[in-house]
């Protein structure tokens, strides 16, 4: 157990729907990062939060949004889902900016 | 532009032998960090080793070592005495700058250890 908790582990939903992925960072870690891993795009950085504030944005679609709550857990919201959104979504956390990440086990999203 | 390049989509190694996984990077920032992660078939991402751009010595962690050649901008991972459990995808990654906000990953190398 890495200490980063992601729920759910698997999610199957239909096109056009909206889902929420949840992440609890490792105790003491202030930064949360979201990544999308698909077969054709590899690991893509989506967004980062630090202590509740958005710190950086990567290749995140406008249909996607995220937030980090006062207890530091984070949620990634994916709406108007398309087949191409099927991927493994990782959350990672780190204790400080110049340190490595600890990844959660991921949420496998399948859009049908 | 691609920042991290892993040119070996797949590699094979005999059990108990050493293997080198290649990684080259591109940055103009003098301060950066290089990382290697392992992703077994179960899907989780496991941190292996870290090398800072100002580190004078190559990083080592058990059977893992990082062959850091700064002038060539390469950060190859060396796994010694390969084990069957080393079969996995391996990703090289980089964070740039003192206040870097995200880590960029290479495309990965799939390592298969043969018995």
CSV table of C-alpha atoms in Angstrom, one decimal:
chain,number,residue,atom,x,y,z
A,1,UNK,CA,0.0,0.0,0.0
A,2,UNK,CA,1.6,3.3,-1.2
A,3,UNK,CA,-0.5,5.4,1.1
A,4,UNK,CA,-2.3,7.2,-1.7
A,5,UNK,CA,-5.9,5.9,-2.0
A,6,UNK,CA,-7.9,6.1,-5.1
A,7,UNK,CA,-11.5,5.1,-5.5
A,8,UNK,CA,-13.1,3.5,-7.3
A,9,UNK,CA,-10.7,1.0,-8.7
A,10,UNK,CA,-12.8,0.3,-11.7
A,11,UNK,CA,-15.6,2.3,-13.3
A,12,UNK,CA,-17.7,1.4,-16.4
A,13,UNK,CA,-20.0,4.1,-17.7
A,14,UNK,CA,-21.8,5.1,-20.9
A,15,UNK,CA,-20.9,7.9,-23.3
A,16,UNK,CA,-22.2,11.3,-22.3
A,17,UNK,CA,-22.2,10.5,-18.6
A,18,UNK,CA,-20.3,12.2,-15.8
A,19,UNK,CA,-18.1,10.5,-13.2
A,20,UNK,CA,-16.0,11.5,-10.2
A,21,UNK,CA,-12.7,10.0,-9.3
A,22,UNK,CA,-11.5,10.4,-5.7
A,23,UNK,CA,-8.0,10.5,-4.3
A,24,UNK,CA,-6.7,10.7,-0.8
A,25,UNK,CA,-3.0,11.7,-0.7
A,26,UNK,CA,-0.4,10.2,1.6
A,27,UNK,CA,-0.5,11.6,5.1
A,28,UNK,CA,1.4,14.8,5.2
A,29,UNK,CA,1.6,15.3,1.4
A,30,UNK,CA,0.2,18.7,0.3
A,31,UNK,CA,0.5,18.2,-3.5
A,32,UNK,CA,-1.8,16.1,-5.5
A,33,UNK,CA,-1.3,15.3,-9.2
A,34,UNK,CA,-3.6,13.7,-11.7
A,35,UNK,CA,-2.4,11.7,-14.7
A,36,UNK,CA,-4.2,9.9,-17.5
A,37,UNK,CA,-2.6,6.8,-18.9
A,38,UNK,CA,-4.0,5.6,-22.2
A,39,UNK,CA,-2.5,3.1,-24.7
A,40,UNK,CA,-1.9,5.7,-27.4
A,41,UNK,CA,-1.0,8.8,-25.3
A,42,UNK,CA,1.1,7.2,-22.5
A,43,UNK,CA,1.2,9.0,-19.2
A,44,UNK,CA,-0.2,12.5,-19.5
A,45,UNK,CA,-0.1,15.1,-16.8
A,46,UNK,CA,-3.6,16.6,-16.2
A,47,UNK,CA,-3.5,18.9,-13.2
A,48,UNK,CA,-1.8,19.6,-9.9
A,49,UNK,CA,-3.1,21.0,-6.6
A,50,UNK,CA,-1.1,22.2,-3.8
A,51,UNK,CA,-2.7,22.7,-0.4
A,52,UNK,CA,-6.1,23.4,-1.9
A,53,UNK,CA,-5.0,25.6,-4.8
A,54,UNK,CA,-4.5,24.8,-8.4
A,55,UNK,CA,-0.9,25.0,-9.2
A,56,UNK,CA,-0.4,23.7,-12.7
A,57,UNK,CA,-2.4,22.5,-15.6
A,58,UNK,CA,-1.3,20.0,-18.3
A,59,UNK,CA,-3.3,18.4,-21.1
A,60,UNK,CA,-6.6,18.5,-19.3
A,61,UNK,CA,-9.7,18.8,-21.4
A,62,UNK,CA,-12.3,21.4,-20.7
A,63,UNK,CA,-14.8,18.6,-20.0
A,64,UNK,CA,-12.6,17.6,-17.0
A,65,UNK,CA,-12.2,19.5,-13.8
A,66,UNK,CA,-10.7,18.9,-10.4
A,67,UNK,CA,-10.5,20.3,-6.9
A,68,UNK,CA,-8.7,19.7,-3.7
A,69,UNK,CA,-10.6,20.0,-0.5
A,70,UNK,CA,-9.5,21.4,2.9
A,71,UNK,CA,-8.7,17.8,4.1
A,72,UNK,CA,-6.4,17.6,1.1
A,73,UNK,CA,-8.3,14.9,-0.7
A,74,UNK,CA,-8.9,15.6,-4.4
A,75,UNK,CA,-11.6,14.8,-6.9
A,76,UNK,CA,-11.3,14.6,-10.7
A,77,UNK,CA,-14.6,15.2,-12.5
A,78,UNK,CA,-15.0,13.9,-16.0
A,79,UNK,CA,-18.1,14.9,-17.9
A,80,UNK,CA,-19.7,14.3,-21.3
A,81,UNK,CA,-17.6,11.2,-21.5
A,82,UNK,CA,-16.4,9.9,-24.8
A,83,UNK,CA,-15.0,6.5,-25.8
A,84,UNK,CA,-11.6,8.0,-26.0
A,85,UNK,CA,-11.7,8.9,-22.3
A,86,UNK,CA,-11.3,5.3,-21.4
A,87,UNK,CA,-8.0,5.1,-19.6
A,88,UNK,CA,-6.2,4.5,-16.3
A,89,UNK,CA,-6.4,7.6,-14.2
A,90,UNK,CA,-3.7,8.0,-11.6
A,91,UNK,CA,-3.5,10.3,-8.6
A,92,UNK,CA,-0.1,11.0,-7.1
A,93,UNK,CA,1.1,13.0,-4.1
A,94,UNK,CA,4.3,14.4,-2.9
A,95,UNK,CA,5.5,16.1,0.2
A,96,UNK,CA,7.3,18.9,-1.4
A,97,UNK,CA,7.8,20.3,-4.9
A,98,UNK,CA,11.3,19.0,-5.6
A,99,UNK,CA,10.5,15.4,-4.5
A,100,UNK,CA,9.3,12.3,-6.2
A,101,UNK,CA,5.7,11.2,-6.4
A,102,UNK,CA,3.9,8.4,-4.7
A,103,UNK,CA,1.2,7.0,-7.0
A,104,UNK,CA,-2.1,5.5,-6.1
A,105,UNK,CA,-3.2,2.3,-7.7
A,106,UNK,CA,-5.3,4.1,-10.3
A,107,UNK,CA,-8.9,4.1,-11.4
A,108,UNK,CA,-9.6,2.2,-14.6
A,109,UNK,CA,-12.3,4.0,-16.5
A,110,UNK,CA,-14.1,2.3,-19.3
A,111,UNK,CA,-16.6,4.3,-21.4
A,112,UNK,CA,-18.9,2.1,-23.5
B,1,UNK,CA,8.6,19.0,-28.0
B,2,UNK,CA,9.3,15.6,-26.5
B,3,UNK,CA,11.2,16.1,-23.3
B,4,UNK,CA,11.8,12.5,-22.3
B,5,UNK,CA,12.8,9.9,-24.9
B,6,UNK,CA,12.9,6.2,-24.3
B,7,UNK,CA,13.9,4.6,-27.6
B,8,UNK,CA,13.5,0.9,-26.6
B,9,UNK,CA,9.8,-0.1,-26.7
B,10,UNK,CA,10.8,-3.6,-25.5
B,11,UNK,CA,13.8,-5.3,-24.0
B,12,UNK,CA,14.6,-8.9,-23.1
B,13,UNK,CA,17.1,-10.0,-20.6
B,14,UNK,CA,18.1,-13.4,-19.2
B,15,UNK,CA,17.5,-13.9,-15.5
B,16,UNK,CA,20.5,-13.0,-13.3
B,17,UNK,CA,22.0,-10.8,-16.0
B,18,UNK,CA,22.2,-7.0,-16.0
B,19,UNK,CA,20.2,-4.8,-18.3
B,20,UNK,CA,20.3,-1.1,-19.2
B,21,UNK,CA,17.2,0.8,-20.1
B,22,UNK,CA,17.9,4.0,-22.1
B,23,UNK,CA,16.5,7.5,-21.4
B,24,UNK,CA,17.5,10.8,-22.8
B,25,UNK,CA,16.0,14.1,-21.9
B,26,UNK,CA,15.8,17.7,-23.1
B,27,UNK,CA,15.8,20.7,-20.9
B,28,UNK,CA,17.4,24.1,-20.7
B,29,UNK,CA,16.8,24.5,-17.0
B,30,UNK,CA,20.0,23.8,-14.9
B,31,UNK,CA,17.9,22.5,-12.1
B,32,UNK,CA,15.9,19.3,-12.7
B,33,UNK,CA,15.2,15.9,-11.3
B,34,UNK,CA,15.2,12.6,-13.1
B,35,UNK,CA,13.1,9.6,-12.0
B,36,UNK,CA,12.5,6.0,-12.9
B,37,UNK,CA,9.2,4.2,-12.2
B,38,UNK,CA,8.2,0.6,-12.6
B,39,UNK,CA,4.7,-0.4,-13.7
B,40,UNK,CA,4.1,-4.2,-13.3
B,41,UNK,CA,1.1,-5.8,-15.0
B,42,UNK,CA,-1.0,-5.1,-12.0
B,43,UNK,CA,-0.9,-1.4,-13.0
B,44,UNK,CA,0.6,0.4,-10.0
B,45,UNK,CA,3.4,2.9,-10.5
B,46,UNK,CA,6.4,2.1,-8.2
B,47,UNK,CA,9.1,4.7,-7.7
B,48,UNK,CA,12.6,3.2,-8.2
B,49,UNK,CA,15.3,5.8,-8.2
B,50,UNK,CA,16.0,9.6,-8.3
B,51,UNK,CA,18.8,11.7,-9.7
B,52,UNK,CA,19.1,15.4,-9.2
B,53,UNK,CA,20.9,17.5,-11.8
B,54,UNK,CA,23.4,18.8,-9.3
B,55,UNK,CA,24.1,15.4,-7.8
B,56,UNK,CA,27.8,14.6,-8.2
B,57,UNK,CA,27.4,10.8,-8.0
B,58,UNK,CA,25.2,8.4,-9.8
B,59,UNK,CA,22.2,7.3,-7.8
B,60,UNK,CA,21.9,3.7,-6.6
B,61,UNK,CA,19.1,1.9,-4.8
B,62,UNK,CA,19.7,-1.8,-4.3
B,63,UNK,CA,19.9,-3.5,-7.7
B,64,UNK,CA,19.0,-0.3,-9.4
B,65,UNK,CA,21.5,2.3,-10.5
B,66,UNK,CA,21.2,5.4,-12.7
B,67,UNK,CA,23.9,6.0,-15.2
B,68,UNK,CA,23.7,9.8,-15.3
B,69,UNK,CA,25.6,11.5,-18.2
B,70,UNK,CA,24.7,15.1,-17.9
B,71,UNK,CA,26.6,16.4,-21.0
B,72,UNK,CA,24.8,13.8,-23.1
B,73,UNK,CA,21.5,14.4,-21.3
B,74,UNK,CA,21.1,10.7,-20.6
B,75,UNK,CA,19.8,9.0,-17.5
B,76,UNK,CA,19.9,5.2,-18.2
B,77,UNK,CA,18.6,2.8,-15.6
B,78,UNK,CA,20.8,-0.2,-14.9
B,79,UNK,CA,19.2,-3.3,-13.3
B,80,UNK,CA,21.7,-5.8,-12.0
B,81,UNK,CA,21.0,-9.5,-11.5
B,82,UNK,CA,17.6,-9.4,-13.2
B,83,UNK,CA,14.8,-11.3,-11.5
B,84,UNK,CA,11.6,-12.7,-13.1
B,85,UNK,CA,9.7,-10.1,-11.0
B,86,UNK,CA,11.5,-7.3,-12.8
B,87,UNK,CA,9.3,-8.0,-15.9
B,88,UNK,CA,7.3,-4.8,-16.2
B,89,UNK,CA,7.1,-1.4,-17.9
B,90,UNK,CA,9.7,1.1,-16.9
B,91,UNK,CA,9.2,4.8,-17.3
B,92,UNK,CA,11.7,7.6,-17.2
B,93,UNK,CA,10.5,10.9,-16.0
B,94,UNK,CA,11.7,14.5,-15.4
B,95,UNK,CA,10.8,17.5,-13.3
B,96,UNK,CA,12.3,20.8,-14.3
B,97,UNK,CA,13.1,23.8,-12.2
B,98,UNK,CA,13.2,24.5,-8.5
B,99,UNK,CA,9.5,25.1,-8.3
B,100,UNK,CA,8.5,22.4,-10.8
B,101,UNK,CA,4.9,21.6,-10.9
B,102,UNK,CA,4.6,18.5,-12.9
B,103,UNK,CA,6.5,15.4,-13.9
B,104,UNK,CA,6.8,14.4,-17.6
B,105,UNK,CA,7.1,10.8,-18.5
B,106,UNK,CA,8.7,9.0,-21.4
B,107,UNK,CA,6.8,6.4,-23.5
B,108,UNK,CA,8.2,3.6,-21.4
B,109,UNK,CA,10.2,0.4,-22.1
B,110,UNK,CA,8.7,-3.1,-21.6
B,111,UNK,CA,11.2,-5.3,-20.0
B,112,UNK,CA,10.8,-9.1,-20.1
B,113,UNK,CA,13.1,-11.3,-18.0
B,114,UNK,CA,13.6,-14.7,-19.4
B,115,UNK,CA,14.1,-17.7,-17.1
